[in-house]
Amino acid sequence: MDLPVVSEETAPKKSGCSAGSCGSSDDQLGHLADDIRQKVQDHPCYSEEAHHYFARMHVAVAPACNIQCHYCNRKYDCANESRPGVVSELMTPAQAVKKTLAVAATIPQMTVLGIAGPGDPLANPERTFATFRELAVKAPDIKLCVSTNGLSLPQHVDELAKHNIDHVTITINCIDPDVGAQIYPWIFWNNTRIHGREAAAILIEQQQKGLEMLVARGILVKVNSVLIPGVNDQHLKEVSKVVKAKGAFLHNVMPLIAEAEHGTFYGVMGQRSPSPAELKALQDSCEGDMNMMRHCRQCRADAVGLLGEDRGAEFTLDKIEQMDIDYEKAMEFRAEVRAGIQAELDAKRAAAHNVVPIANAPAGRPVLMAVAAKGPLINVHFGHAREFMVYEASHSGARFVGHRKAESYCAGDETCGDGESVLDKTIQALEGCEAVLCSKIGYEPWGTLEAAGIQPNGEHAMEPIEDAVMAVWREMLAAGKLDAPLQAKKRA
Amino acid sequence: MALEIVESCVNCFACQPLCPNDAIFEAKPHFLIDADKCTECLGDYADAQCASICPIEGAIVDELNVALNPPGSLTGIPPQRWATAQAEIRARGSATGGETL
């Protein structure tokens, strides 16, 4: 198979605005050049819109790692956990290819295959590239992407370009070695384990070099950062500016996940995670400089399906063995399904152009609203929601700002629960939201939510999310609820 | 002289390609070192390569059964703090054990 040669000429063109302030927040991809938009419009991890329609999967072929991060514990394996680095079943490249083809035949919306661990894909180059090589031939319609800590990225950039991998995610938590020394206890570099500040300095240098080399080859780079309160929270604004200036096109700031049960340094040492409000404040402050991603679900290294739903259990190795698949037909079917989705999205975009913004709108403060939905419509019962999407409604429209999990990260064994009811946890998770929109809601949670200052609303079932959010905001505005600034609410 | 991989190994493959003597091999339930081939990297590297990349404290020991990466040396978690955290988790577990969410 001929792989297109990626050269300087095909590097992404700069969009019209170079001031860096054009990250139009209600249309995340609005300011991107057409060629980049083409590359990301069906990639659920790169496009907020796409993640409602298209699915992805990760194959866990890369167990080895060349660094230690304080938020990671290499011993972990739990089927009930959903967070990066966790997997249940390590696979050989041949098994990974088989699984990918089986999933792609069963879930025709699947557009992307990523390798994200459980270690670092580029610390396992043979296993990672063997998987990519075979899939490029057997499923050329599936996009390949990789996520890396960046330490050995420079030495593998040419190989990545050769395999037509046009999406790479680098986790960059800092550009200052003094900050890095508080995040990375060691790296393995030039046959030596190196500790502390020296280790962080080498890692940062390789990450930045790798980022520049990828951009020079026209490969799209997303930067992931873990927000660690008191460690890199202020620093991440600088990180965002620098990676944007070097050509990364999307920045994904994720909250630290740290529980003592996970056995990580941060978990055991009592480092706290950021609140949703802290995360949003940082994302908002970076937004002026950088296109921010807010729909990340921090998925497992063996996740399967749409973001936020994991269908991995349907595709264990023994189940795949039983499947009878016609690969050619599956690829044709995928093409049909994708064309259908694209047509739907095009129609939606065309309709959006006809919406007239509220003229001479009276002032009213922005309001956060939680939405129970799978896909673009409000279609989930409050009690069934495992996560809520959060929108900020204001006179300039509805803007997606993130999601909140409705259950704790682990609902498995007895080490997880701490005696609080699920509803109490949900109310905590929805902190800052003034309304929750869902298809239906029971009498009891209704009262509890209201008492906590969150207005339940089931009147917009099966309506498009943005329309419903704006309708509720306008009602609140008309009722005079948005004149005064939001008072800090007491906990119910 | 030879190093040994013990049961806390998590089978991450990191050490295997680094061995200058090709002494490390995949096995069940965990990777093993061929004692006849292992030189502890003497003459090849300043530090034993397997122990220099291994992420698990205590997983690689020498002939005296001494861990090359003792507790706390890789994670930075003081062993005392680790023990306290484990005790707290156990206490929480028994307090809420049996409860269904």
Coordinates of C-alpha atoms in Angstrom, one line a residue:
Chain A
M1 CA 0.0 0.0 0.0
D2 CA 1.3 3.5 -0.9
L3 CA 1.4 5.8 2.0
P4 CA 1.2 9.5 1.2
V5 CA 4.4 11.3 2.0
V6 CA 3.9 14.0 4.4
S7 CA 6.1 17.0 3.7
E8 CA 6.6 20.6 4.6
E9 CA 4.2 21.7 1.9
T10 CA 1.3 19.8 3.5
A11 CA 1.9 21.4 6.9
P12 CA -1.3 22.9 8.2
K13 CA -1.9 26.4 6.9
K14 CA -2.2 29.1 9.5
S15 CA -5.8 30.2 9.9
G16 CA -6.7 33.8 9.1
C17 CA -6.3 35.0 12.7
S18 CA -2.8 35.0 14.2
A19 CA -3.6 37.1 17.2
G20 CA -4.5 33.9 19.1
S21 CA -7.8 35.3 20.3
C22 CA -10.0 33.7 17.7
G23 CA -10.8 30.5 19.6
S24 CA -14.5 31.0 19.0
S25 CA -15.9 29.1 21.9
D26 CA -19.3 28.2 20.6
D27 CA -17.8 26.7 17.5
Q28 CA -14.7 24.9 18.7
L29 CA -13.5 24.2 15.2
G30 CA -14.7 27.4 13.7
H31 CA -11.3 29.0 13.2
L32 CA -9.4 26.0 11.9
A33 CA -8.1 25.8 8.4
D34 CA -10.2 23.6 6.1
D35 CA -7.5 20.9 5.9
I36 CA -7.4 20.6 9.7
R37 CA -11.2 20.6 10.0
Q38 CA -11.2 17.7 7.5
K39 CA -8.8 15.7 9.6
V40 CA -10.7 16.2 12.9
Q41 CA -14.4 16.3 11.9
D42 CA -14.9 12.6 12.5
H43 CA -12.4 12.2 15.4
P44 CA -14.3 12.1 18.7
C45 CA -11.2 13.0 20.8
Y46 CA -10.4 16.1 18.7
S47 CA -13.9 17.5 17.9
E48 CA -16.5 18.2 20.4
E49 CA -19.2 17.8 17.8
A50 CA -17.8 14.5 16.5
H51 CA -17.8 12.9 19.9
H52 CA -21.6 12.7 19.9
Y53 CA -21.6 10.7 16.7
F54 CA -18.3 8.9 16.2
A55 CA -16.6 6.2 18.3
R56 CA -13.0 5.3 19.0
M57 CA -11.1 2.5 20.6
H58 CA -7.8 2.0 22.3
V59 CA -5.8 -1.2 22.2
A60 CA -3.6 -2.0 25.2
V61 CA -0.5 -3.2 23.4
A62 CA 2.0 -0.9 25.1
P63 CA 2.8 -2.0 28.7
A64 CA 6.3 -0.6 29.2
C65 CA 7.0 2.9 30.3
N66 CA 10.1 5.0 30.4
I67 CA 9.0 7.5 33.0
Q68 CA 7.1 7.6 36.3
C69 CA 4.4 10.1 36.9
H70 CA 3.1 10.8 40.4
Y71 CA -0.6 10.3 39.3
C72 CA 0.1 6.8 37.9
N73 CA 0.5 3.4 39.5
R74 CA 1.9 0.7 37.3
K75 CA 0.4 -2.1 39.4
Y76 CA -3.2 -1.2 38.6
D77 CA -5.7 -3.4 36.8
C78 CA -9.4 -3.0 37.6
A79 CA -12.4 -3.7 35.4
N80 CA -14.4 -1.1 37.3
E81 CA -12.0 1.8 37.0
S82 CA -12.2 4.3 34.1
R83 CA -9.1 6.4 34.0
P84 CA -5.9 6.6 31.9
G85 CA -3.3 3.8 32.4
V86 CA -5.8 1.2 33.5
V87 CA -6.5 -1.9 31.5
S88 CA -7.8 -5.4 32.0
E89 CA -6.2 -7.3 29.2
L90 CA -2.9 -6.8 27.6
M91 CA -2.7 -7.7 24.0
T92 CA -0.2 -8.7 21.4
P93 CA -0.2 -6.7 18.1
A94 CA -2.0 -9.6 16.3
Q95 CA -4.7 -9.8 19.0
A96 CA -5.0 -6.0 18.8
V97 CA -5.6 -6.0 15.1
K98 CA -8.2 -8.7 15.4
K99 CA -10.0 -6.8 18.1
T100 CA -9.9 -3.6 16.2
L101 CA -11.4 -5.3 13.1
A102 CA -14.1 -6.9 15.2
V103 CA -15.1 -3.7 16.9
A104 CA -15.1 -1.8 13.6
A105 CA -17.4 -4.4 12.2
T106 CA -19.8 -4.2 15.1
I107 CA -19.7 -0.5 15.7
P108 CA -19.8 1.1 12.3
Q109 CA -19.4 4.6 13.8
M110 CA -15.9 3.7 14.8
T111 CA -13.4 6.0 13.1
V112 CA -10.3 6.0 15.3
L113 CA -7.9 3.5 16.7
G114 CA -5.6 4.8 19.3
I115 CA -2.7 3.4 21.2
A116 CA -2.4 5.0 24.6
G117 CA -0.8 2.6 27.0
P118 CA -1.1 1.3 29.6
G119 CA 2.5 2.4 29.5
D120 CA 3.9 4.7 26.8
P121 CA 3.3 3.6 23.2
L122 CA 6.7 4.9 22.1
A123 CA 8.5 3.0 24.8
N124 CA 7.1 -0.1 23.1
P125 CA 7.9 0.8 19.5
E126 CA 7.9 -2.7 18.0
R127 CA 4.5 -3.6 19.5
T128 CA 3.0 -0.2 18.6
F129 CA 4.2 0.1 15.1
A130 CA 3.5 -3.6 14.3
T131 CA -0.2 -2.9 15.2
F132 CA -0.3 0.3 13.1
R133 CA 1.4 -1.4 10.1
E134 CA -1.1 -4.2 9.9
L135 CA -4.1 -2.0 10.5
A136 CA -3.1 0.5 7.8
V137 CA -3.4 -2.3 5.3
K138 CA -6.5 -4.2 6.7
A139 CA -8.6 -1.2 7.7
P140 CA -7.3 1.8 5.7
D141 CA -10.5 3.8 6.6
I142 CA -9.7 3.8 10.3
K143 CA -7.6 6.8 11.6
L144 CA -4.6 5.8 13.7
C145 CA -3.4 7.9 16.5
V146 CA -1.1 7.7 19.4
S147 CA -0.7 9.3 22.8
T148 CA 2.7 9.7 24.4
N149 CA 4.6 11.3 27.3
G150 CA 7.1 12.6 24.7
L151 CA 10.3 11.3 26.1
S152 CA 11.2 9.2 23.0
L153 CA 9.0 11.1 20.6
P154 CA 11.8 12.8 18.6
Q155 CA 13.4 9.5 17.6
H156 CA 10.1 8.1 16.4
V157 CA 8.6 11.1 14.5
D158 CA 9.8 9.8 11.1
E159 CA 8.3 6.4 11.8
L160 CA 5.0 8.0 12.8
A161 CA 4.9 10.1 9.6
K162 CA 5.6 7.0 7.6
H163 CA 2.6 5.2 9.0
N164 CA 0.3 8.0 8.1
I165 CA -0.5 8.8 11.7
D166 CA -1.9 12.3 11.5
H167 CA -3.0 12.7 15.2
V168 CA -0.5 12.6 18.1
T169 CA -1.3 13.6 21.7
I170 CA 1.6 14.6 23.9
T171 CA 1.0 14.9 27.7
I172 CA 2.8 18.1 28.7
N173 CA 2.3 19.0 32.3
C174 CA 5.0 21.7 32.6
I175 CA 7.7 23.5 30.8
D176 CA 9.6 24.4 34.0
P177 CA 11.9 21.6 35.4
D178 CA 11.2 22.9 39.0
V179 CA 7.5 22.2 38.4
G180 CA 8.4 18.9 36.7
A181 CA 10.4 17.7 39.6
Q182 CA 7.2 17.7 41.6
I183 CA 5.4 15.6 39.0
Y184 CA 7.9 13.1 37.7
P185 CA 10.1 11.2 40.2
W186 CA 12.3 9.6 37.5
I187 CA 12.8 8.9 33.8
F188 CA 14.8 6.2 32.1
W189 CA 17.2 7.9 29.7
N190 CA 20.4 6.7 27.9
N191 CA 20.4 3.5 29.9
T192 CA 20.2 5.2 33.3
R193 CA 17.5 6.0 35.7
I194 CA 17.6 9.8 36.3
H195 CA 15.7 11.4 39.2
G196 CA 14.4 14.8 40.1
R197 CA 14.9 18.1 38.3
E198 CA 17.5 16.7 35.9
A199 CA 14.9 14.1 34.8
A200 CA 12.2 16.7 34.3
A201 CA 14.5 18.9 32.3
I202 CA 15.3 16.1 29.9
L203 CA 11.7 15.1 29.5
I204 CA 10.6 18.7 28.9
E205 CA 13.3 19.2 26.3
Q206 CA 12.3 16.0 24.4
Q207 CA 8.5 16.9 24.6
Q208 CA 9.1 20.3 23.1
K209 CA 11.4 19.0 20.4
G210 CA 8.9 16.3 19.5
L211 CA 6.1 18.8 19.3
E212 CA 8.1 21.0 16.9
M213 CA 9.1 18.1 14.8
L214 CA 5.5 16.8 14.5
V215 CA 4.2 20.3 13.5
A216 CA 6.9 20.6 10.9
R217 CA 5.7 17.4 9.3
G218 CA 2.1 18.5 9.3
I219 CA 1.0 16.0 11.9
L220 CA -1.8 17.4 14.2
V221 CA -0.8 17.7 17.8
K222 CA -3.1 17.8 20.8
V223 CA -1.5 18.6 24.1
N224 CA -2.9 16.9 27.3
S225 CA -2.2 18.5 30.7
V226 CA -3.1 17.2 34.1
L227 CA -4.3 20.0 36.4
I228 CA -2.6 19.5 39.8
P229 CA -3.7 22.1 42.3
G230 CA -0.8 23.8 44.0
V231 CA 1.7 22.1 41.6
N232 CA 1.1 23.3 38.0
D233 CA -2.3 25.1 38.1
Q234 CA -0.9 28.6 37.5
H235 CA 1.9 27.3 35.3
L236 CA -0.5 25.7 32.8
K237 CA -1.5 29.1 31.4
E238 CA 2.2 29.5 30.3
V239 CA 2.2 25.9 29.0
S240 CA -0.9 26.7 26.9
K241 CA 0.7 29.8 25.4
V242 CA 3.9 28.0 24.5
V243 CA 2.4 24.9 22.9
K244 CA 0.0 27.1 20.9
A245 CA 2.9 29.2 19.7
K246 CA 4.7 26.0 18.6
G247 CA 1.7 24.8 16.6
A248 CA -0.3 22.5 18.8
F249 CA -3.9 23.0 17.7
L250 CA -5.8 21.8 20.7
H251 CA -5.2 21.8 24.5
N252 CA -6.9 19.4 26.8
V253 CA -6.6 20.3 30.5
M254 CA -7.8 17.4 32.6
P255 CA -8.4 17.2 36.3
L256 CA -6.0 15.1 38.4
I257 CA -7.6 11.9 39.6
A258 CA -6.0 11.0 43.0
E259 CA -7.4 8.6 45.5
A260 CA -5.4 6.7 48.2
E261 CA -7.0 3.5 46.9
H262 CA -5.2 4.0 43.5
G263 CA -1.9 3.7 45.3
T264 CA -0.4 6.6 43.4
F265 CA 2.0 9.1 45.0
Y266 CA -0.6 11.9 44.8
G267 CA -3.3 9.6 46.1
V268 CA -1.4 8.3 49.0
M269 CA 0.2 11.6 49.9
G270 CA -3.2 13.4 50.0
Q271 CA -2.8 15.7 47.0
R272 CA -6.3 16.9 46.2
S273 CA -8.0 17.0 42.8
P274 CA -9.3 20.2 41.4
S275 CA -12.9 21.1 41.7
P276 CA -15.0 21.4 38.5
A277 CA -15.0 25.2 39.0
E278 CA -11.2 25.3 39.3
L279 CA -10.9 23.3 36.1
K280 CA -13.3 25.5 34.2
A281 CA -11.6 28.7 35.5
L282 CA -8.3 27.5 34.1
Q283 CA -9.7 26.3 30.8
D284 CA -11.5 29.7 30.5
S285 CA -8.2 31.6 31.2
C286 CA -6.3 29.5 28.6
E287 CA -9.1 29.9 26.0
G288 CA -8.0 33.3 24.8
D289 CA -4.7 31.8 23.6
M290 CA -5.7 28.3 22.7
N291 CA -8.4 26.1 21.4
M292 CA -9.4 24.2 24.5
M293 CA -10.9 20.7 24.6
R294 CA -13.6 20.2 27.2
H295 CA -15.2 16.9 26.4
C296 CA -12.5 14.6 27.4
R297 CA -13.6 11.6 29.5
Q298 CA -10.1 10.5 30.6
C299 CA -10.7 7.1 29.3
R300 CA -9.0 3.8 29.9
A301 CA -6.1 2.5 27.7
D302 CA -8.5 -0.2 26.4
A303 CA -11.7 1.9 26.1
V304 CA -14.2 1.0 23.3
G305 CA -17.1 3.0 21.9
L306 CA -18.4 6.5 22.1
L307 CA -16.7 8.7 24.7
G308 CA -18.4 8.2 28.0
E309 CA -19.7 4.7 27.3
D310 CA -17.3 1.8 27.4
R311 CA -18.3 -1.3 25.5
G312 CA -15.0 -3.1 26.1
A313 CA -16.6 -6.0 27.9
E314 CA -18.3 -7.0 24.6
F315 CA -14.9 -7.5 23.0
T316 CA -12.8 -9.7 25.2
L317 CA -10.4 -12.0 23.4
D318 CA -12.6 -15.1 23.9
K319 CA -15.6 -13.2 22.6
I320 CA -13.8 -12.0 19.5
E321 CA -12.8 -15.6 18.7
Q322 CA -16.4 -16.5 18.4
M323 CA -17.3 -13.7 15.9
D324 CA -17.7 -14.4 12.3
I325 CA -16.8 -11.2 10.3
D326 CA -16.9 -10.2 6.7
Y327 CA -14.2 -7.5 6.7
E328 CA -14.9 -6.2 3.2
K329 CA -18.7 -5.8 3.9
A330 CA -17.9 -4.2 7.3
M331 CA -15.8 -1.5 5.7
E332 CA -18.5 -0.8 3.1
F333 CA -21.1 -0.5 5.9
R334 CA -18.8 1.9 7.8
A335 CA -18.6 4.1 4.7
E336 CA -22.4 4.2 4.4
V337 CA -22.9 5.0 8.1
R338 CA -20.3 7.7 8.1
A339 CA -21.7 9.3 5.0
G340 CA -25.1 9.4 6.7
I341 CA -23.7 11.0 9.8
Q342 CA -21.8 13.6 7.7
A343 CA -25.0 14.5 5.9
E344 CA -26.8 14.9 9.2
L345 CA -24.0 17.2 10.5
D346 CA -23.9 19.2 7.3
A347 CA -27.7 19.8 7.5
K348 CA -27.3 20.8 11.2
R349 CA -24.5 23.3 10.3
A350 CA -26.6 24.8 7.5
A351 CA -29.5 25.2 9.9
A352 CA -27.3 26.8 12.5
H353 CA -26.3 29.5 10.1
N354 CA -29.9 30.6 9.9
V355 CA -30.3 31.2 13.6
V356 CA -30.5 34.9 14.4
P357 CA -28.7 35.9 17.5
I358 CA -30.8 37.6 20.2
A359 CA -30.7 41.2 19.1
N360 CA -30.4 43.9 21.7
A361 CA -30.6 41.2 24.4
P362 CA -30.9 42.6 27.9
A363 CA -28.1 41.8 30.1
G364 CA -28.3 38.6 32.2
R365 CA -25.5 36.7 33.9
P366 CA -24.2 33.4 32.4
V367 CA -25.8 30.3 33.9
L368 CA -24.3 26.8 34.2
M369 CA -26.8 24.0 33.3
A370 CA -26.3 20.3 33.5
V371 CA -27.8 18.1 30.7
A372 CA -28.6 14.4 30.8
A373 CA -28.1 13.3 27.2
K374 CA -26.5 10.8 25.0
G375 CA -25.8 12.4 21.7
P376 CA -27.2 15.8 20.6
L377 CA -30.7 15.4 22.1
I378 CA -31.9 15.6 25.8
N379 CA -32.8 11.9 26.0
V380 CA -31.7 10.5 29.4
H381 CA -33.7 10.0 32.5
F382 CA -32.1 11.8 35.5
G383 CA -31.8 8.7 37.5
H384 CA -30.1 6.8 34.6
A385 CA -27.5 9.4 33.8
R386 CA -24.0 8.3 34.5
E387 CA -22.6 11.6 33.5
F388 CA -24.0 15.1 32.7
M389 CA -22.8 17.6 30.1
V390 CA -22.5 21.1 31.4
Y391 CA -23.4 24.1 29.3
E392 CA -22.9 27.7 30.0
A393 CA -25.8 29.8 28.8
S394 CA -25.5 33.5 28.2
H395 CA -26.7 36.2 25.9
S396 CA -24.2 35.0 23.3
G397 CA -25.6 31.4 23.3
A398 CA -25.1 28.0 24.8
R399 CA -21.5 26.8 25.1
F400 CA -20.4 23.4 26.1
V401 CA -17.9 23.7 29.0
G402 CA -17.4 20.1 30.3
H403 CA -19.0 17.1 31.8
R404 CA -19.4 15.8 35.3
K405 CA -19.5 12.1 36.3
A406 CA -22.6 11.2 38.2
E407 CA -21.0 8.2 40.0
S408 CA -17.7 7.8 41.7
Y409 CA -14.9 6.6 39.4
C410 CA -15.2 3.1 40.9
A411 CA -18.5 1.5 41.7
G412 CA -17.0 -1.9 42.2
D413 CA -15.9 -3.4 45.5
E414 CA -16.4 -2.3 49.1
T415 CA -13.2 -0.2 49.1
C416 CA -14.9 2.3 46.9
G417 CA -18.2 3.5 48.6
D418 CA -18.0 5.9 51.5
G419 CA -21.6 5.8 52.7
E420 CA -23.0 8.7 50.8
S421 CA -26.1 8.2 48.6
V422 CA -25.7 8.3 44.9
L423 CA -28.0 11.4 44.8
D424 CA -25.9 13.3 47.3
K425 CA -22.8 12.6 45.1
T426 CA -24.7 13.7 42.0
I427 CA -25.6 16.9 43.7
Q428 CA -22.0 17.5 44.7
A429 CA -20.9 16.7 41.1
L430 CA -23.3 19.3 39.8
E431 CA -21.9 22.1 42.0
G432 CA -22.3 25.5 40.4
C433 CA -25.1 24.3 38.1
E434 CA -28.4 26.1 38.5
A435 CA -30.6 23.8 36.5
V436 CA -30.5 20.2 35.3
L437 CA -32.2 19.3 32.0
C438 CA -33.3 15.7 31.5
S439 CA -35.9 13.6 29.7
K440 CA -37.7 12.7 33.0
I441 CA -37.0 12.9 36.7
G442 CA -38.6 11.3 39.8
Y443 CA -40.5 13.1 42.5
E444 CA -37.9 12.5 45.3
P445 CA -34.8 13.7 43.5
W446 CA -36.8 16.7 42.2
G447 CA -37.3 18.0 45.7
T448 CA -33.7 17.3 46.8
L449 CA -32.3 19.0 43.8
E450 CA -34.5 22.0 44.3
A451 CA -33.5 22.3 47.9
A452 CA -29.8 22.2 46.8
G453 CA -30.5 25.2 44.4
I454 CA -30.5 23.1 41.2
Q455 CA -33.8 23.5 39.3
P456 CA -34.8 20.2 37.6
N457 CA -36.4 20.5 34.2
G458 CA -38.0 17.7 32.2
E459 CA -39.9 20.0 29.8
H460 CA -37.4 19.7 26.9
A461 CA -37.2 16.0 26.4
M462 CA -35.9 15.0 23.0
E463 CA -35.1 18.6 22.0
P464 CA -31.6 19.6 20.8
I465 CA -29.5 20.5 23.8
E466 CA -28.4 24.0 22.8
D467 CA -32.0 25.0 22.0
A468 CA -33.3 23.7 25.3
V469 CA -30.6 25.3 27.3
M470 CA -31.2 28.7 25.7
A471 CA -35.0 28.3 26.2
V472 CA -34.4 27.7 29.9
W473 CA -32.0 30.6 30.2
R474 CA -34.5 33.0 28.5
E475 CA -37.2 31.8 31.0
M476 CA -34.8 32.6 33.9
L477 CA -34.0 36.0 32.3
A478 CA -37.7 36.8 31.8
A479 CA -38.4 35.8 35.4
G480 CA -35.8 38.3 36.6
K481 CA -33.5 35.5 38.1
L482 CA -30.5 36.7 36.2
D483 CA -30.2 40.3 37.3
A484 CA -28.2 39.7 40.5
P485 CA -24.9 37.8 40.6
L486 CA -25.1 34.2 41.7
Q487 CA -24.9 33.9 45.5
A488 CA -22.7 31.1 46.8
K489 CA -25.2 28.4 47.7
K490 CA -25.4 26.4 50.9
R491 CA -25.0 22.7 50.6
A492 CA -28.2 20.8 51.0
Chain B
M1 CA 26.2 -13.6 40.2
A2 CA 22.7 -13.0 38.9
L3 CA 19.6 -10.9 39.5
E4 CA 16.2 -12.4 40.0
I5 CA 12.6 -11.2 39.2
V6 CA 10.1 -12.0 42.0
E7 CA 6.4 -12.2 42.2
S8 CA 5.6 -8.5 42.5
C9 CA 6.6 -8.2 38.7
V10 CA 3.7 -6.8 36.7
N11 CA 4.8 -8.1 33.4
C12 CA 5.3 -4.7 31.7
F13 CA 8.0 -5.9 29.3
A14 CA 10.1 -2.8 29.9
C15 CA 13.2 -4.7 31.1
Q16 CA 13.2 -7.5 28.5
P17 CA 14.6 -5.7 25.4
L18 CA 17.2 -3.8 27.5
C19 CA 19.2 -6.9 28.7
P20 CA 22.6 -6.9 27.1
N21 CA 22.8 -10.7 27.6
D22 CA 19.3 -11.6 26.5
A23 CA 18.8 -13.2 29.8
I24 CA 15.2 -12.0 30.5
F25 CA 12.3 -14.1 29.1
E26 CA 8.5 -14.0 29.3
A27 CA 7.1 -16.7 31.6
K28 CA 4.0 -17.4 33.8
P29 CA 3.1 -15.9 36.2
H30 CA 5.9 -13.3 35.5
F31 CA 9.1 -12.6 33.6
L32 CA 12.2 -14.5 34.7
I33 CA 16.0 -14.0 34.4
D34 CA 18.2 -16.8 33.2
A35 CA 20.8 -16.9 36.0
D36 CA 23.4 -18.5 33.7
K37 CA 23.2 -15.6 31.3
C38 CA 22.9 -12.7 33.8
T39 CA 26.0 -10.7 34.5
E40 CA 24.2 -7.9 36.4
C41 CA 25.3 -5.8 33.4
L42 CA 29.0 -5.7 34.6
G43 CA 31.2 -4.5 31.8
D44 CA 28.2 -3.3 29.7
Y45 CA 26.5 -0.6 31.9
A46 CA 27.1 1.2 35.1
D47 CA 23.7 0.0 36.5
A48 CA 21.8 -3.2 35.9
Q49 CA 19.4 -2.3 33.1
C50 CA 16.4 -4.3 34.2
A51 CA 16.5 -2.6 37.7
S52 CA 17.1 0.8 36.1
I53 CA 13.7 0.8 34.2
C54 CA 11.6 -1.5 36.5
P55 CA 8.7 0.6 37.9
I56 CA 7.9 -1.8 40.8
E57 CA 9.8 -1.5 44.0
G58 CA 11.1 -4.8 45.2
A59 CA 10.5 -6.7 42.0
I60 CA 14.2 -7.3 41.2
V61 CA 16.5 -8.7 43.9
D62 CA 20.2 -9.7 44.0
E63 CA 21.6 -13.0 45.2
L64 CA 21.3 -12.0 48.8
N65 CA 17.6 -11.3 48.2
V66 CA 18.1 -7.5 48.6
A67 CA 15.8 -5.4 46.5
L68 CA 17.7 -3.2 44.0
N69 CA 14.8 -0.7 44.2
P70 CA 13.8 -0.7 47.9
P71 CA 10.4 0.6 49.2
G72 CA 9.9 4.4 48.5
S73 CA 12.9 4.6 46.1
L74 CA 10.8 4.8 42.9
T75 CA 7.4 6.2 44.0
G76 CA 8.8 8.7 46.5
I77 CA 6.1 7.5 49.0
P78 CA 7.7 7.1 52.4
P79 CA 7.1 3.4 53.5
Q80 CA 5.5 4.7 56.8
R81 CA 3.1 6.9 54.9
W82 CA 2.2 4.0 52.6
A83 CA 1.4 1.7 55.6
T84 CA -0.7 4.4 57.2
A85 CA -2.7 4.9 54.0
Q86 CA -3.3 1.2 53.6
A87 CA -4.5 1.0 57.2
E88 CA -6.9 3.9 56.6
I89 CA -8.3 2.2 53.5
R90 CA -8.8 -1.1 55.4
A91 CA -10.6 0.8 58.1
R92 CA -12.9 2.5 55.6
G93 CA -13.6 -0.8 53.9
S94 CA -14.7 -2.5 57.1
A95 CA -16.8 0.5 58.0
T96 CA -18.8 0.4 54.8
G97 CA -18.3 -3.2 53.9
G98 CA -21.4 -5.0 52.7
E99 CA -23.2 -1.8 51.8
T100 CA -24.7 -1.8 48.4
L101 CA -24.8 1.4 46.5

